[in-house]
CSV table of C-alpha atoms and ligand atoms in Angstrom, one decimal:
chain,number,residue,atom,x,y,z
A,180,MET,CA,-0.1,0.0,0.0
A,181,ASN,CA,1.6,3.3,-1.0
A,182,PHE,CA,-1.0,5.6,0.7
A,183,ASP,CA,-4.6,5.4,1.8
A,184,ILE,CA,-6.7,8.7,2.0
A,185,LYS,CA,-10.3,9.3,1.5
A,186,GLU,CA,-10.2,11.6,-1.7
A,187,LYS,CA,-7.4,13.2,-3.8
A,188,SER,CA,-9.7,16.1,-4.9
A,189,LEU,CA,-9.6,17.5,-1.3
A,190,ALA,CA,-5.9,18.2,-1.6
A,191,GLY,CA,-6.3,21.9,-2.7
A,192,LYS,CA,-8.4,22.6,0.4
A,193,GLY,CA,-5.9,20.8,2.5
A,194,VAL,CA,-3.0,23.0,1.2
A,195,LYS,CA,-4.8,26.2,2.2
A,196,ARG,CA,-5.6,24.7,5.7
A,197,ILE,CA,-2.0,23.7,6.1
A,198,ALA,CA,-0.9,27.3,5.1
A,199,TRP,CA,-3.2,28.9,7.5
A,200,ALA,CA,-1.9,26.9,10.3
A,201,ASP,CA,1.7,27.7,9.2
A,202,ARG,CA,1.1,31.4,9.7
A,203,ASP,CA,1.1,30.7,13.6
A,204,MET,CA,3.9,28.3,13.7
A,205,SER,CA,6.9,30.4,13.4
A,206,VAL,CA,9.3,28.6,15.7
A,207,LEU,CA,8.6,25.3,13.5
A,208,ALA,CA,9.2,27.4,10.5
A,209,GLN,CA,12.7,28.5,11.7
A,210,VAL,CA,13.5,24.8,12.5
A,211,ARG,CA,12.4,23.9,9.1
A,212,ALA,CA,14.6,26.5,7.4
A,213,ARG,CA,17.7,25.1,9.4
A,214,PHE,CA,16.7,21.5,8.7
A,215,ALA,CA,16.6,22.3,4.9
A,216,LYS,CA,20.2,23.5,5.1
A,217,GLU,CA,21.8,21.0,7.4
A,218,LYS,CA,19.6,17.8,6.6
A,219,PRO,CA,20.1,16.2,10.0
A,220,LEU,CA,17.7,13.4,9.2
A,221,LYS,CA,19.3,12.6,5.8
A,222,ASP,CA,18.8,8.8,4.9
A,223,LYS,CA,16.4,8.1,7.7
A,224,VAL,CA,13.0,6.5,7.2
A,225,LEU,CA,10.6,8.2,9.6
A,226,ALA,CA,7.3,6.6,10.6
A,227,ALA,CA,5.0,9.1,12.3
A,228,CYS,CA,1.7,8.0,14.0
A,229,LEU,CA,0.1,11.3,14.9
A,230,HIS,CA,-3.3,13.1,14.6
A,231,VAL,CA,-3.5,14.0,11.0
A,232,THR,CA,-4.1,17.7,11.2
A,233,ALA,CA,-2.8,20.9,9.5
A,234,GLU,CA,-0.4,21.4,12.4
A,235,THR,CA,0.9,17.9,12.2
A,236,ALA,CA,1.4,18.6,8.3
A,237,ASN,CA,3.7,21.4,9.2
A,238,LEU,CA,5.7,19.1,11.5
A,239,VAL,CA,6.1,16.3,8.9
A,240,ARG,CA,7.1,19.0,6.2
A,241,THR,CA,9.8,20.0,8.6
A,242,LEU,CA,11.1,16.4,9.1
A,243,LYS,CA,11.1,16.0,5.3
A,244,ALA,CA,12.9,19.2,4.9
A,245,GLY,CA,15.5,17.7,7.3
A,246,GLY,CA,16.1,14.8,4.8
A,247,ALA,CA,13.8,12.1,6.1
A,248,ASP,CA,11.7,9.9,4.0
A,249,VAL,CA,8.4,10.5,6.1
A,250,TYR,CA,5.3,8.2,6.3
A,251,LEU,CA,2.3,9.3,8.3
A,252,SER,CA,-0.7,7.5,9.9
A,253,ALA,CA,-3.3,8.5,12.2
A,254,SER,CA,-3.1,8.1,15.9
A,255,ASN,CA,-6.9,8.3,16.4
A,256,PRO,CA,-9.8,7.0,14.0
A,257,LEU,CA,-11.8,10.3,14.3
A,258,SER,CA,-9.1,12.9,14.4
A,259,THR,CA,-8.0,12.8,10.7
A,260,GLN,CA,-8.5,16.0,8.6
A,261,ASP,CA,-9.1,14.2,5.2
A,262,ASP,CA,-8.2,17.3,3.2
A,263,VAL,CA,-4.9,17.5,5.1
A,264,ALA,CA,-4.1,13.8,4.4
A,265,ALA,CA,-5.0,14.4,0.6
A,266,ALA,CA,-2.6,17.5,0.5
A,267,LEU,CA,0.3,15.8,2.3
A,268,THR,CA,0.1,12.7,-0.1
A,269,HIS,CA,-0.4,14.5,-3.4
A,270,GLU,CA,1.2,17.9,-2.8
A,271,PHE,CA,4.0,17.5,-0.3
A,272,GLY,CA,5.1,14.1,-1.2
A,273,ILE,CA,4.5,12.6,2.3
A,274,PRO,CA,2.5,9.4,1.9
A,275,THR,CA,-0.3,9.3,4.5
A,276,PHE,CA,-2.4,6.4,5.7
A,277,ALA,CA,-5.5,7.9,7.3
A,278,ILE,CA,-9.1,8.3,6.7
A,279,LYS,CA,-11.4,10.1,9.2
A,280,GLY,CA,-13.9,7.4,10.8
A,281,GLU,CA,-11.7,4.4,9.9
A,282,ASP,CA,-12.4,1.3,11.9
A,283,THR,CA,-10.0,-0.3,14.3
A,284,LYS,CA,-8.9,-2.9,11.7
A,285,THR,CA,-8.0,-0.2,9.2
A,286,PHE,CA,-6.4,1.9,11.9
A,287,PHE,CA,-3.8,-0.8,12.6
A,288,LYS,CA,-3.6,-1.8,9.0
A,289,HIS,CA,-2.4,1.8,8.4
A,290,ILE,CA,0.1,1.5,11.3
A,291,LYS,CA,1.3,-1.7,9.7
A,292,ALA,CA,1.7,0.2,6.3
A,293,LEU,CA,4.1,2.5,8.1
A,294,ILE,CA,6.0,-0.4,9.7
A,295,SER,CA,6.5,-2.1,6.2
A,296,LYS,CA,8.6,1.1,5.2
A,297,LYS,CA,11.2,-0.2,7.8
A,298,PRO,CA,11.6,3.0,9.8
A,299,HIS,CA,14.8,4.1,11.5
A,300,LEU,CA,12.9,6.7,13.6
A,301,THR,CA,9.4,6.7,15.0
A,302,MET,CA,7.2,9.4,16.2
A,303,ASP,CA,4.1,8.5,18.2
A,304,ASP,CA,1.0,10.0,19.9
A,305,GLY,CA,-0.2,7.3,22.3
A,306,ALA,CA,2.6,4.8,21.7
A,307,ASP,CA,0.5,2.6,19.3
A,308,LEU,CA,3.3,2.5,16.7
A,309,VAL,CA,6.1,1.6,19.3
A,310,THR,CA,4.0,-1.1,21.0
A,311,THR,CA,3.1,-2.7,17.7
A,312,ILE,CA,6.6,-2.9,16.5
A,313,HIS,CA,7.6,-4.3,19.9
A,314,LYS,CA,4.7,-6.9,19.8
A,315,GLU,CA,4.8,-7.9,16.1
A,316,HIS,CA,7.9,-6.6,14.3
A,317,LYS,CA,10.9,-7.2,16.6
A,318,ASP,CA,13.0,-8.0,13.6
A,319,LEU,CA,13.1,-4.3,12.9
A,320,ILE,CA,14.3,-3.1,16.3
A,321,PRO,CA,18.1,-3.4,15.6
A,322,GLN,CA,17.9,-0.9,12.8
A,323,ILE,CA,15.7,1.6,14.8
A,324,PHE,CA,17.6,4.6,16.3
A,325,GLY,CA,14.8,5.7,18.5
A,326,GLY,CA,11.5,7.5,18.7
A,327,THR,CA,9.6,10.5,20.3
A,328,GLU,CA,6.3,10.5,22.1
A,329,GLU,CA,3.8,13.3,22.1
A,330,THR,CA,1.3,12.5,24.8
A,331,THR,CA,0.9,11.8,28.5
A,332,THR,CA,-0.9,8.4,28.0
A,333,GLY,CA,1.9,7.3,25.6
A,334,VAL,CA,4.6,8.2,28.0
A,335,ILE,CA,2.9,6.2,30.8
A,336,ARG,CA,2.9,3.1,28.4
A,337,LEU,CA,6.5,3.6,27.5
A,338,ARG,CA,7.6,3.9,31.1
A,339,ALA,CA,5.7,0.7,32.0
A,340,MET,CA,7.5,-1.1,29.0
A,341,ALA,CA,10.8,0.3,30.3
A,342,LYS,CA,10.0,-0.9,33.8
A,343,ASP,CA,9.3,-4.4,32.5
A,344,GLY,CA,12.5,-4.5,30.6
A,345,ALA,CA,10.3,-4.6,27.4
A,346,LEU,CA,11.4,-1.2,25.8
A,347,LYS,CA,14.1,-2.1,23.2
A,348,PHE,CA,14.9,1.3,21.6
A,349,PRO,CA,15.3,4.7,23.2
A,350,VAL,CA,12.2,7.1,23.1
A,351,VAL,CA,12.2,10.8,24.1
A,352,ALA,CA,9.2,11.8,26.2
A,353,VAL,CA,8.3,15.0,24.4
A,354,ASN,CA,5.2,15.3,26.5
A,355,ASP,CA,7.2,15.8,29.7
A,356,ALA,CA,8.9,18.8,28.3
A,357,LYS,CA,7.7,22.0,29.9
A,358,THR,CA,7.5,23.6,26.4
A,359,LYS,CA,5.0,21.0,25.7
A,360,ASN,CA,2.7,20.2,28.8
A,361,MET,CA,2.6,23.6,30.3
A,362,PHE,CA,1.2,25.1,27.1
A,363,ASP,CA,-0.2,22.4,24.8
A,364,ASN,CA,-1.9,20.4,27.6
A,365,ARG,CA,-3.1,23.5,29.6
A,366,TYR,CA,-4.0,26.1,27.1
A,367,GLY,CA,-4.4,23.8,24.0
A,368,THR,CA,-6.6,21.2,25.6
A,369,GLY,CA,-8.4,23.9,27.7
A,370,GLN,CA,-9.5,25.9,24.7
A,371,SER,CA,-10.0,23.1,22.1
A,372,THR,CA,-12.1,20.9,24.5
A,373,LEU,CA,-14.5,23.6,25.0
A,374,ASP,CA,-14.3,24.3,21.2
A,375,GLY,CA,-15.2,20.7,20.5
A,376,ILE,CA,-18.2,20.7,23.1
A,377,ILE,CA,-19.5,24.0,21.7
A,378,ARG,CA,-19.2,22.9,18.0
A,379,ALA,CA,-20.9,19.6,18.8
A,380,THR,CA,-23.7,20.9,21.0
A,381,ASP,CA,-24.0,24.7,20.7
A,382,ILE,CA,-24.8,24.9,24.4
A,383,LEU,CA,-24.3,27.9,26.6
A,384,ILE,CA,-21.5,27.2,29.2
A,385,ALA,CA,-22.5,29.9,31.5
A,386,GLY,CA,-24.5,28.6,34.5
A,387,LYS,CA,-23.8,25.0,33.7
A,388,THR,CA,-22.5,22.6,36.3
A,389,VAL,CA,-19.4,21.2,34.6
A,390,VAL,CA,-17.6,18.1,36.2
A,391,VAL,CA,-13.9,17.8,35.1
A,392,ALA,CA,-12.5,14.3,36.0
A,393,GLY,CA,-8.8,14.6,36.4
A,394,TYR,CA,-6.7,17.8,37.4
A,395,GLY,CA,-3.6,17.3,35.4
A,396,TRP,CA,-2.5,20.0,33.0
A,397,CYS,CA,-5.3,19.2,30.7
A,398,GLY,CA,-7.9,19.1,33.5
A,399,LYS,CA,-6.5,22.3,34.8
A,400,GLY,CA,-6.8,24.0,31.5
A,401,PHE,CA,-10.2,22.9,30.8
A,402,ALA,CA,-11.4,23.9,34.5
A,403,MET,CA,-10.0,27.3,34.0
A,404,ARG,CA,-11.6,27.9,30.6
A,405,ALA,CA,-15.0,26.6,31.6
A,406,ASP,CA,-14.9,28.8,34.8
A,407,GLY,CA,-13.9,31.6,32.7
A,408,MET,CA,-17.1,31.2,30.7
A,409,GLY,CA,-19.2,31.2,33.7
A,410,ALA,CA,-19.6,27.5,34.4
A,411,ASN,CA,-19.8,26.0,38.0
A,412,VAL,CA,-17.0,23.7,37.9
A,413,ILE,CA,-16.6,20.5,40.0
A,414,VAL,CA,-13.3,18.5,39.9
A,415,THR,CA,-12.8,14.8,40.7
A,416,GLU,CA,-9.4,13.5,41.5
A,417,ILE,CA,-7.6,10.5,43.0
A,418,ASP,CA,-4.3,12.5,43.8
A,419,PRO,CA,-4.5,14.4,47.1
A,420,VAL,CA,-2.1,17.0,46.0
A,421,LYS,CA,-4.0,17.7,42.9
A,422,ALA,CA,-7.4,17.6,44.8
A,423,LEU,CA,-6.0,20.3,47.1
A,424,GLU,CA,-4.8,22.4,44.3
A,425,ALA,CA,-8.2,22.3,42.7
A,426,VAL,CA,-9.8,23.4,46.0
A,427,MET,CA,-7.3,26.2,46.2
A,428,ASP,CA,-8.0,27.3,42.8
A,429,GLY,CA,-11.5,27.7,43.8
A,430,PHE,CA,-13.2,24.6,42.6
A,431,ARG,CA,-15.4,22.2,44.4
A,432,VAL,CA,-13.9,18.7,44.7
A,433,MET,CA,-16.0,15.5,45.3
A,434,PRO,CA,-16.1,11.9,44.3
A,435,MET,CA,-17.6,11.1,41.0
A,436,ASP,CA,-20.5,9.3,42.9
A,437,GLU,CA,-21.6,12.6,44.2
A,438,ALA,CA,-20.7,14.7,41.1
A,439,ALA,CA,-22.8,12.5,38.8
A,440,LYS,CA,-26.0,13.5,40.5
A,441,VAL,CA,-25.3,17.2,39.9
A,442,GLY,CA,-23.5,17.6,36.7
A,443,ASP,CA,-24.9,19.0,33.5
A,444,LEU,CA,-21.8,18.3,31.4
A,445,PHE,CA,-19.0,15.8,32.2
A,446,CYS,CA,-15.4,15.8,30.6
A,447,THR,CA,-13.0,13.1,31.4
A,448,VAL,CA,-9.2,14.0,31.1
A,449,THR,CA,-7.6,11.4,33.5
A,450,GLY,CA,-5.7,9.0,31.2
A,451,ASN,CA,-7.3,6.1,33.1
A,452,LYS,CA,-10.2,3.7,32.3
A,453,ASP,CA,-13.7,3.4,33.8
A,454,VAL,CA,-13.9,7.0,35.2
A,455,ILE,CA,-17.6,7.2,34.4
A,456,VAL,CA,-19.4,3.8,34.8
A,457,LYS,CA,-22.9,2.3,35.2
A,458,LYS,CA,-23.6,3.6,38.7
A,459,HIS,CA,-22.8,7.1,37.5
A,460,PHE,CA,-25.1,6.9,34.5
A,461,GLN,CA,-27.7,5.7,36.7
A,462,SER,CA,-27.6,8.7,38.9
A,463,MET,CA,-27.2,11.3,36.2
A,464,LYS,CA,-29.9,13.9,35.4
A,465,ASP,CA,-31.9,13.7,32.4
A,466,GLY,CA,-30.1,15.6,29.6
A,467,ALA,CA,-26.7,15.2,31.0
A,468,MET,CA,-23.8,15.3,28.5
A,469,VAL,CA,-20.6,13.3,28.8
A,470,CYS,CA,-17.5,13.6,26.8
A,471,ASN,CA,-13.8,12.8,26.8
A,472,SER,CA,-10.6,14.6,26.1
A,473,GLY,CA,-8.2,12.0,27.3
A,474,HIS,CA,-6.2,10.0,24.7
A,475,PHE,CA,-8.1,6.7,24.6
A,476,ASP,CA,-11.8,6.1,24.6
A,477,VAL,CA,-11.7,4.1,27.8
A,478,GLU,CA,-12.5,6.8,30.3
A,479,ILE,CA,-16.4,6.7,29.8
A,480,ASN,CA,-17.5,3.1,29.8
A,481,LEU,CA,-19.9,3.0,26.9
A,482,LYS,CA,-20.5,-0.6,27.2
A,483,ASP,CA,-22.1,0.1,30.6
A,484,LEU,CA,-24.1,2.8,29.1
A,485,LYS,CA,-25.3,0.7,26.2
A,486,SER,CA,-26.4,-2.0,28.8
A,487,LEU,CA,-28.6,0.5,30.4
A,488,ALA,CA,-30.1,2.0,27.3
A,489,ASN,CA,-33.3,0.9,25.7
A,490,LYS,CA,-32.5,3.0,22.6
A,491,VAL,CA,-29.5,4.8,20.9
A,492,ASP,CA,-30.3,7.5,18.7
A,493,THR,CA,-27.2,8.4,16.5
A,494,SER,CA,-29.0,11.0,14.4
A,495,VAL,CA,-29.3,13.8,17.0
A,496,ARG,CA,-26.7,16.0,15.3
A,497,ALA,CA,-23.1,15.4,14.2
A,498,ASN,CA,-21.0,14.2,17.2
A,499,VAL,CA,-23.9,13.8,19.5
A,500,ASP,CA,-25.6,10.4,20.4
A,501,ALA,CA,-28.6,10.1,22.6
A,502,TYR,CA,-28.8,7.1,24.9
A,503,HIS,CA,-32.4,6.6,26.2
A,504,VAL,CA,-32.0,5.3,29.7
A,505,GLY,CA,-35.5,4.8,31.1
A,506,LYS,CA,-37.2,8.0,30.8
A,507,LYS,CA,-34.0,10.1,30.6
A,508,LYS,CA,-31.6,10.9,27.9
A,509,ILE,CA,-27.8,10.9,28.3
A,510,PHE,CA,-25.9,12.6,25.4
A,511,VAL,CA,-22.5,11.2,24.5
A,512,LEU,CA,-20.2,13.5,22.4
A,513,ALA,CA,-17.9,12.2,19.7
A,514,GLU,CA,-18.5,8.6,20.7
A,515,GLY,CA,-16.3,9.1,23.9
A,516,ARG,CA,-13.2,9.8,21.8
A,517,LEU,CA,-11.1,13.0,22.1
A,518,VAL,CA,-13.8,15.6,21.6
A,519,ASN,CA,-11.4,18.3,20.8
A,520,LEU,CA,-10.0,16.5,17.8
A,521,ALA,CA,-13.2,14.7,16.8
A,522,ALA,CA,-15.6,17.6,16.9
A,523,ALA,CA,-13.3,20.5,16.5
A,524,GLU,CA,-9.8,20.9,15.0
A,525,GLY,CA,-7.5,20.0,17.9
A,526,HIS,CA,-5.3,22.6,19.6
A,527,PRO,CA,-4.7,25.8,17.8
A,528,ALA,CA,-1.6,26.1,15.7
A,529,SER,CA,0.2,28.7,17.9
A,530,VAL,CA,0.4,26.2,20.8
A,531,MET,CA,1.3,23.3,18.5
A,532,ASP,CA,4.1,25.3,17.2
A,533,MET,CA,6.0,24.9,20.5
A,534,SER,CA,5.1,21.1,20.9
A,535,PHE,CA,6.1,20.3,17.4
A,536,ALA,CA,9.3,22.4,17.4
A,537,THR,CA,10.1,20.4,20.4
A,538,GLN,CA,9.2,17.1,18.6
A,539,ALA,CA,11.4,18.0,15.6
A,540,LEU,CA,14.4,19.0,17.8
A,541,ALA,CA,14.0,15.9,19.9
A,542,CYS,CA,13.9,13.9,16.7
A,543,GLU,CA,17.1,15.5,15.5
A,544,TRP,CA,18.8,14.6,18.9
A,545,ILE,CA,17.7,11.0,19.0
A,546,ALA,CA,18.9,10.7,15.3
A,547,LYS,CA,22.4,11.9,16.1
A,548,LYS,CA,23.5,9.1,18.2
A,549,LYS,CA,22.3,5.7,19.2
A,550,GLN,CA,21.3,5.8,22.9
A,551,ALA,CA,20.7,2.9,25.2
A,552,PRO,CA,16.9,1.7,25.3
A,553,ALA,CA,15.1,3.9,28.0
A,554,VAL,CA,12.6,6.8,28.1
A,555,TYR,CA,14.6,10.2,27.8
A,556,ASP,CA,13.7,13.7,28.9
A,557,VAL,CA,13.9,16.3,26.2
A,558,PRO,CA,17.4,18.0,26.8
A,559,LEU,CA,17.0,21.5,28.6
A,560,GLU,CA,18.8,23.1,25.8
A,561,ILE,CA,16.0,22.2,23.4
A,562,GLU,CA,13.3,23.6,25.9
A,563,ASN,CA,15.3,26.9,26.1
A,564,THR,CA,15.8,27.2,22.4
A,565,VAL,CA,12.0,26.6,21.8
A,566,SER,CA,11.0,29.2,24.5
A,567,ASN,CA,13.5,31.7,23.3
A,568,LEU,CA,12.3,31.5,19.6
A,569,LYS,CA,8.6,31.7,20.8
A,570,LEU,CA,9.2,34.7,22.8
A,571,ALA,CA,11.1,36.4,20.0
A,572,SER,CA,8.4,35.5,17.5
A,573,MET,CA,5.9,37.2,19.9
A,574,GLY,CA,8.2,40.3,20.2
A,575,ILE,CA,8.8,39.8,23.8
A,576,LYS,CA,12.1,40.6,25.5
A,577,MET,CA,13.0,39.6,29.1
A,578,ASP,CA,15.8,40.3,31.6
A,579,LYS,CA,19.2,38.9,31.9
A,580,LEU,CA,21.0,38.1,35.2
A,581,THR,CA,24.0,40.5,36.0
A,582,LYS,CA,27.3,38.9,36.7
A,583,ASP,CA,26.8,39.8,40.4
A,584,GLN,CA,23.3,38.2,40.5
A,585,HIS,CA,24.7,35.1,38.9
A,586,ALA,CA,27.4,34.9,41.4
A,587,TYR,CA,24.8,35.4,44.4
A,588,LEU,CA,22.6,32.6,42.9
A,589,SER,CA,25.5,30.2,42.6
A,590,GLY,CA,27.2,30.9,46.0
A,591,TRP,CA,26.2,30.2,49.6
A,592,GLN,CA,28.1,32.8,51.5
A,593,HIS,CA,25.5,35.4,51.7
A,594,GLY,CA,22.8,34.9,54.4
A,595,THR,CA,20.9,37.3,56.8
B,58,ADE,N1,-3.1,17.2,19.5
B,58,ADE,C1,-4.0,18.1,19.9
B,58,ADE,N2,-4.3,19.1,19.1
B,58,ADE,C2,-3.6,18.6,18.0
B,58,ADE,C3,-3.4,19.2,16.7
B,58,ADE,N3,-4.0,20.3,16.3
B,58,ADE,N4,-2.6,18.6,15.9
B,58,ADE,C4,-1.9,17.4,16.1
B,58,ADE,N5,-2.2,16.9,17.3
B,58,ADE,C5,-2.8,17.6,18.1
């Protein structure tokens, strides 16, 4: 299979969409210009399993400019922008394997198409590519230099592999870079999740009781934005420090068993499974809406909801299904998959600029020298480069330490 996309004729629209995102991705553009001169990825085959969006298109263009032979597949069956997939394949010479709405079998067939290109480098968002290679294509491992991982869920899976001694090549945890999670997870997820909910439902957020499950960076961002729009925000947590943080940020914290009774809108962002289960659906109000912005569709237990429902109406409107449970209806958005990417366009380009510049530079770092198999942090130098370039692109200047201040901070002589 050379590529697999929905429709070649969408390419023109995709080119415009990619150019629109590129306007806001100036850090990545600077990395691309350097890569085009220096070709740090020359002779490398790079397989990328990422959300196929306009922002990702600008990342894979950068990797190709760096000399890599790049192949792309989707990291989620519902997040693909078909026009972007067409443009990448037919206008940018980046064969893409992704069709919005593809079933699980096709999703993995596409990942296997990437693997058949015999990659030297991998780029993942959720670790499906790396885990498939480790489970089914061990023969390729000796030639793989390493990979990068974009998201919290993927890093958790990789660390579990490393702990088991199962990880056989090095992977950089891009998600754990400050230039990624402090901005993308917080401001990106915060805004794009609300965007997805609003595009799907057109509801007014003001006055709604919004239950946020999980108070990591994504949960914090979403809670902050929902609060800003006038919602009455409740947080559920399992980590005492995060629960306390949510309380001091001004939110009510309670167990999901309690929150289920009062919420109008529920959004899961925990990275864990079974956050909303049968007993919660049973106590929800008529008209409650549930959605997820965590990586996998395991947070809302839809099997439980189906078992309670006497009817499921999938024709309510795009990205909204009504589950009839006795006399009440519970609305599920985007089939419990990432609502921000399925019902909207994912995070805006300006924040993906930092994540993807970090990705590109981490990929250059891993390609330079073969490291031992482990999960690696993004080198601080890369984080500083990305932050400095972003500040410069925004026209923002900051202070510098004087020599004296530097000496004061690095000494211990001065006290009271
Ligand atoms: N993850 C969240 N938003 C995204 C976007 N716009 N492109 C790629 N990956 C994303």
